[in-house]
Amino acid sequence: MHNATVCNKIYSVLPERGIRLLTIHPGSSSDRIKCDIQVATLTDLPPSYCALSHVWGSDLEKESILLNGEEFYVRKNMAETLCCLRRAEQRVTFWIDALCINQDNEDEKNVQIPLMGKIYENAERVVAFLGQHQDSSDNIFRILQSLDQEQDVLKLLKKLDFDEASKMNDALNKLLTREYWSRA
């Protein structure tokens, strides 16, 4: 089924200060992504959710997910993001602009975009998804965790030999040049 037809089923008109929240069903990395969208309002205390900051990615490659039981096509990197956010045994709820705002409805976007500050403010936490694991990004996060736990940063840095320091510098450079940091 084409997304336009599915959009009419999924994206009902929102109440004043209403938002949609996306619940990602549990599953393994090989399972099809299943999500549900529900409506909440910012005037009432919305259910607990995380807000996602992410890169939209290319519109050329699409993958299907199940959204409210309907086949729905999303950008490939959104499908990958949902797969990374999904937990094995519990549902997780997110506000994700690409899915929680009807992107085919300009009137809705004109109402929702000004609410984004409040949406992020009300979130239990904001997750910045920098992209799929690549290069040596796991090394830089391991080192950053060590820095967080180490009271004396200079002491920690002295423990690194030249090769480790070079790898850390390379990993940090790759992390900081990802598309996430230059998005609009």
C-alpha positions as YAML, in Angstrom:
chain: A
units: angstrom
residues:
- id: 1
  name: MET
  ca: [0.00, 0.00, 0.00]
- id: 2
  name: HIS
  ca: [1.31, 3.48, -0.82]
- id: 3
  name: ASN
  ca: [2.26, 5.76, 2.06]
- id: 4
  name: ALA
  ca: [-0.36, 8.38, 1.07]
- id: 5
  name: THR
  ca: [-3.17, 5.90, 1.70]
- id: 6
  name: VAL
  ca: [-1.57, 4.70, 4.92]
- id: 7
  name: CYS
  ca: [-1.01, 8.30, 6.08]
- id: 8
  name: ASN
  ca: [-4.76, 8.86, 6.07]
- id: 9
  name: LYS
  ca: [-5.17, 5.90, 8.44]
- id: 10
  name: ILE
  ca: [-2.28, 6.77, 10.75]
- id: 11
  name: TYR
  ca: [-2.18, 10.55, 10.88]
- id: 12
  name: SER
  ca: [-5.48, 11.75, 12.33]
- id: 13
  name: VAL
  ca: [-5.94, 15.47, 12.96]
- id: 14
  name: LEU
  ca: [-4.12, 16.47, 16.14]
- id: 15
  name: PRO
  ca: [-5.81, 18.36, 18.97]
- id: 16
  name: GLU
  ca: [-4.45, 21.75, 20.00]
- id: 17
  name: ARG
  ca: [-0.88, 21.27, 21.31]
- id: 18
  name: GLY
  ca: [-1.18, 17.61, 20.38]
- id: 19
  name: ILE
  ca: [1.80, 15.51, 19.37]
- id: 20
  name: ARG
  ca: [2.32, 11.94, 18.28]
- id: 21
  name: LEU
  ca: [4.59, 9.51, 20.07]
- id: 22
  name: LEU
  ca: [6.10, 6.43, 18.45]
- id: 23
  name: THR
  ca: [6.34, 3.20, 20.42]
- id: 24
  name: ILE
  ca: [8.88, 0.74, 19.05]
- id: 25
  name: HIS
  ca: [7.99, -2.89, 19.74]
- id: 26
  name: PRO
  ca: [10.71, -5.18, 21.10]
- id: 27
  name: GLY
  ca: [12.57, -7.49, 18.77]
- id: 28
  name: SER
  ca: [15.91, -8.78, 17.57]
- id: 29
  name: SER
  ca: [17.99, -7.18, 14.83]
- id: 30
  name: SER
  ca: [16.59, -9.64, 12.28]
- id: 31
  name: ASP
  ca: [12.91, -8.98, 13.15]
- id: 32
  name: ARG
  ca: [10.79, -6.62, 11.11]
- id: 33
  name: ILE
  ca: [10.43, -3.23, 12.77]
- id: 34
  name: LYS
  ca: [6.98, -2.77, 14.33]
- id: 35
  name: CYS
  ca: [5.82, 0.53, 15.78]
- id: 36
  name: ASP
  ca: [2.63, 2.20, 16.95]
- id: 37
  name: ILE
  ca: [1.80, 5.88, 16.95]
- id: 38
  name: GLN
  ca: [-0.35, 7.39, 19.67]
- id: 39
  name: VAL
  ca: [-1.53, 10.94, 20.29]
- id: 40
  name: ALA
  ca: [-0.59, 12.88, 23.42]
- id: 41
  name: THR
  ca: [-0.91, 16.55, 24.33]
- id: 42
  name: LEU
  ca: [1.67, 18.90, 25.72]
- id: 43
  name: THR
  ca: [-0.96, 20.58, 27.93]
- id: 44
  name: ASP
  ca: [-1.52, 17.37, 29.88]
- id: 45
  name: LEU
  ca: [1.47, 15.53, 31.24]
- id: 46
  name: PRO
  ca: [2.42, 13.37, 28.25]
- id: 47
  name: PRO
  ca: [3.62, 9.81, 28.79]
- id: 48
  name: SER
  ca: [7.33, 9.36, 29.32]
- id: 49
  name: TYR
  ca: [9.25, 9.51, 26.02]
- id: 50
  name: CYS
  ca: [12.65, 10.22, 24.55]
- id: 51
  name: ALA
  ca: [13.13, 12.70, 21.73]
- id: 52
  name: LEU
  ca: [15.43, 11.80, 18.86]
- id: 53
  name: SER
  ca: [17.89, 14.13, 17.19]
- id: 54
  name: HIS
  ca: [19.10, 12.55, 13.95]
- id: 55
  name: VAL
  ca: [20.12, 12.92, 10.31]
- id: 56
  name: TRP
  ca: [17.28, 12.48, 7.84]
- id: 57
  name: GLY
  ca: [19.43, 10.85, 5.16]
- id: 58
  name: SER
  ca: [18.70, 10.16, 1.52]
- id: 59
  name: ASP
  ca: [15.15, 9.91, 0.23]
- id: 60
  name: LEU
  ca: [16.29, 7.53, -2.51]
- id: 61
  name: GLU
  ca: [16.47, 4.30, -0.50]
- id: 62
  name: LYS
  ca: [13.39, 3.17, 1.42]
- id: 63
  name: GLU
  ca: [12.54, 0.24, 3.67]
- id: 64
  name: SER
  ca: [9.19, -0.85, 4.98]
- id: 65
  name: ILE
  ca: [8.22, -1.05, 8.62]
- id: 66
  name: LEU
  ca: [4.90, -1.89, 10.25]
- id: 67
  name: LEU
  ca: [3.31, 1.28, 11.61]
- id: 68
  name: ASN
  ca: [0.01, 0.75, 13.44]
- id: 69
  name: GLY
  ca: [-0.16, -2.60, 11.65]
- id: 70
  name: GLU
  ca: [0.20, -1.02, 8.20]
- id: 71
  name: GLU
  ca: [3.14, -1.32, 5.84]
- id: 72
  name: PHE
  ca: [4.84, 2.08, 5.84]
- id: 73
  name: TYR
  ca: [7.95, 3.12, 3.93]
- id: 74
  name: VAL
  ca: [10.69, 5.10, 5.66]
- id: 75
  name: ARG
  ca: [14.13, 6.24, 4.60]
- id: 76
  name: LYS
  ca: [16.70, 3.48, 4.91]
- id: 77
  name: ASN
  ca: [18.67, 5.31, 7.59]
- id: 78
  name: MET
  ca: [15.45, 5.77, 9.64]
- id: 79
  name: ALA
  ca: [14.86, 2.01, 9.50]
- id: 80
  name: GLU
  ca: [18.47, 1.49, 10.67]
- id: 81
  name: THR
  ca: [17.96, 4.06, 13.43]
- id: 82
  name: LEU
  ca: [14.77, 2.36, 14.62]
- id: 83
  name: CYS
  ca: [16.60, -0.97, 14.64]
- id: 84
  name: CYS
  ca: [19.33, 0.53, 16.86]
- id: 85
  name: LEU
  ca: [16.78, 2.13, 19.21]
- id: 86
  name: ARG
  ca: [14.69, -1.04, 19.54]
- id: 87
  name: ARG
  ca: [15.18, -3.13, 22.67]
- id: 88
  name: ALA
  ca: [15.06, -6.92, 22.82]
- id: 89
  name: GLU
  ca: [12.38, -7.28, 25.48]
- id: 90
  name: GLN
  ca: [10.66, -3.97, 26.14]
- id: 91
  name: ARG
  ca: [8.84, -1.28, 24.24]
- id: 92
  name: VAL
  ca: [10.44, 2.13, 23.98]
- id: 93
  name: THR
  ca: [8.65, 5.38, 23.19]
- id: 94
  name: PHE
  ca: [10.17, 8.19, 21.15]
- id: 95
  name: TRP
  ca: [9.20, 11.43, 19.53]
- id: 96
  name: ILE
  ca: [10.83, 11.37, 16.08]
- id: 97
  name: ASP
  ca: [10.02, 14.29, 13.81]
- id: 98
  name: ALA
  ca: [10.25, 12.22, 10.62]
- id: 99
  name: LEU
  ca: [7.50, 9.87, 11.82]
- id: 100
  name: CYS
  ca: [5.52, 11.77, 14.46]
- id: 101
  name: ILE
  ca: [4.79, 14.70, 12.15]
- id: 102
  name: ASN
  ca: [2.83, 14.00, 8.98]
- id: 103
  name: GLN
  ca: [5.48, 15.06, 6.47]
- id: 104
  name: ASP
  ca: [2.88, 15.22, 3.67]
- id: 105
  name: ASN
  ca: [0.78, 17.82, 5.49]
- id: 106
  name: GLU
  ca: [2.19, 21.37, 5.32]
- id: 107
  name: ASP
  ca: [-0.47, 22.76, 7.69]
- id: 108
  name: GLU
  ca: [0.47, 20.20, 10.32]
- id: 109
  name: LYS
  ca: [4.20, 20.87, 9.88]
- id: 110
  name: ASN
  ca: [3.53, 24.62, 10.32]
- id: 111
  name: VAL
  ca: [1.88, 23.88, 13.68]
- id: 112
  name: GLN
  ca: [4.28, 21.15, 14.88]
- id: 113
  name: ILE
  ca: [7.63, 22.78, 14.08]
- id: 114
  name: PRO
  ca: [7.08, 25.69, 16.53]
- id: 115
  name: LEU
  ca: [6.26, 23.09, 19.23]
- id: 116
  name: MET
  ca: [9.56, 21.26, 18.81]
- id: 117
  name: GLY
  ca: [11.33, 23.22, 21.55]
- id: 118
  name: LYS
  ca: [8.64, 22.22, 24.04]
- id: 119
  name: ILE
  ca: [8.65, 18.63, 22.73]
- id: 120
  name: TYR
  ca: [12.39, 18.33, 23.38]
- id: 121
  name: GLU
  ca: [12.06, 20.12, 26.72]
- id: 122
  name: ASN
  ca: [9.34, 17.70, 27.92]
- id: 123
  name: ALA
  ca: [11.26, 14.60, 26.86]
- id: 124
  name: GLU
  ca: [12.67, 12.39, 29.59]
- id: 125
  name: ARG
  ca: [15.90, 12.51, 27.61]
- id: 126
  name: VAL
  ca: [17.11, 13.48, 24.15]
- id: 127
  name: VAL
  ca: [19.00, 10.88, 22.16]
- id: 128
  name: ALA
  ca: [21.44, 12.18, 19.55]
- id: 129
  name: PHE
  ca: [21.81, 9.40, 17.00]
- id: 130
  name: LEU
  ca: [25.11, 10.06, 15.24]
- id: 131
  name: GLY
  ca: [24.70, 7.18, 12.81]
- id: 132
  name: GLN
  ca: [25.47, 3.52, 12.51]
- id: 133
  name: HIS
  ca: [28.57, 2.13, 14.20]
- id: 134
  name: GLN
  ca: [31.49, 2.59, 11.85]
- id: 135
  name: ASP
  ca: [35.23, 3.11, 11.79]
- id: 136
  name: SER
  ca: [36.53, 3.06, 15.34]
- id: 137
  name: SER
  ca: [33.71, 5.05, 16.93]
- id: 138
  name: ASP
  ca: [33.35, 2.46, 19.69]
- id: 139
  name: ASN
  ca: [36.95, 3.24, 20.73]
- id: 140
  name: ILE
  ca: [36.28, 6.94, 21.14]
- id: 141
  name: PHE
  ca: [33.18, 6.29, 23.25]
- id: 142
  name: ARG
  ca: [35.13, 3.83, 25.40]
- id: 143
  name: ILE
  ca: [37.80, 6.49, 25.94]
- id: 144
  name: LEU
  ca: [35.19, 9.19, 26.63]
- id: 145
  name: GLN
  ca: [33.63, 6.90, 29.26]
- id: 146
  name: SER
  ca: [37.07, 6.51, 30.83]
- id: 147
  name: LEU
  ca: [37.46, 10.29, 30.85]
- id: 148
  name: ASP
  ca: [34.11, 10.60, 32.59]
- id: 149
  name: GLN
  ca: [35.19, 8.13, 35.29]
- id: 150
  name: GLU
  ca: [38.76, 9.41, 35.67]
- id: 151
  name: GLN
  ca: [39.14, 12.41, 37.96]
- id: 152
  name: ASP
  ca: [42.58, 13.29, 36.61]
- id: 153
  name: VAL
  ca: [42.36, 13.65, 32.83]
- id: 154
  name: LEU
  ca: [46.10, 14.29, 32.46]
- id: 155
  name: LYS
  ca: [46.83, 11.08, 34.35]
- id: 156
  name: LEU
  ca: [44.58, 9.16, 31.96]
- id: 157
  name: LEU
  ca: [46.12, 10.77, 28.88]
- id: 158
  name: LYS
  ca: [49.62, 9.89, 30.12]
- id: 159
  name: LYS
  ca: [48.55, 6.24, 30.22]
- id: 160
  name: LEU
  ca: [47.93, 6.29, 26.46]
- id: 161
  name: ASP
  ca: [50.87, 5.32, 24.31]
- id: 162
  name: PHE
  ca: [51.50, 7.07, 20.98]
- id: 163
  name: ASP
  ca: [49.62, 4.43, 18.98]
- id: 164
  name: GLU
  ca: [46.55, 4.65, 21.23]
- id: 165
  name: ALA
  ca: [46.64, 8.44, 21.15]
- id: 166
  name: SER
  ca: [46.88, 8.41, 17.37]
- id: 167
  name: LYS
  ca: [43.95, 5.99, 17.11]
- id: 168
  name: MET
  ca: [41.95, 8.14, 19.52]
- id: 169
  name: ASN
  ca: [42.68, 11.25, 17.47]
- id: 170
  name: ASP
  ca: [41.68, 9.47, 14.25]
- id: 171
  name: ALA
  ca: [38.48, 8.10, 15.79]
- id: 172
  name: LEU
  ca: [37.54, 11.49, 17.23]
- id: 173
  name: ASN
  ca: [38.17, 13.17, 13.87]
- id: 174
  name: LYS
  ca: [35.93, 10.63, 12.09]
- id: 175
  name: LEU
  ca: [33.22, 11.07, 14.71]
- id: 176
  name: LEU
  ca: [33.29, 14.86, 14.48]
- id: 177
  name: THR
  ca: [33.11, 14.84, 10.67]
- id: 178
  name: ARG
  ca: [29.97, 12.70, 10.50]
- id: 179
  name: GLU
  ca: [26.98, 14.10, 8.64]
- id: 180
  name: TYR
  ca: [25.12, 14.63, 11.94]
- id: 181
  name: TRP
  ca: [27.25, 17.68, 12.80]
- id: 182
  name: SER
  ca: [26.63, 19.44, 9.47]
- id: 183
  name: ARG
  ca: [22.91, 18.82, 9.08]
- id: 184
  name: ALA
  ca: [20.47, 21.70, 8.74]
...
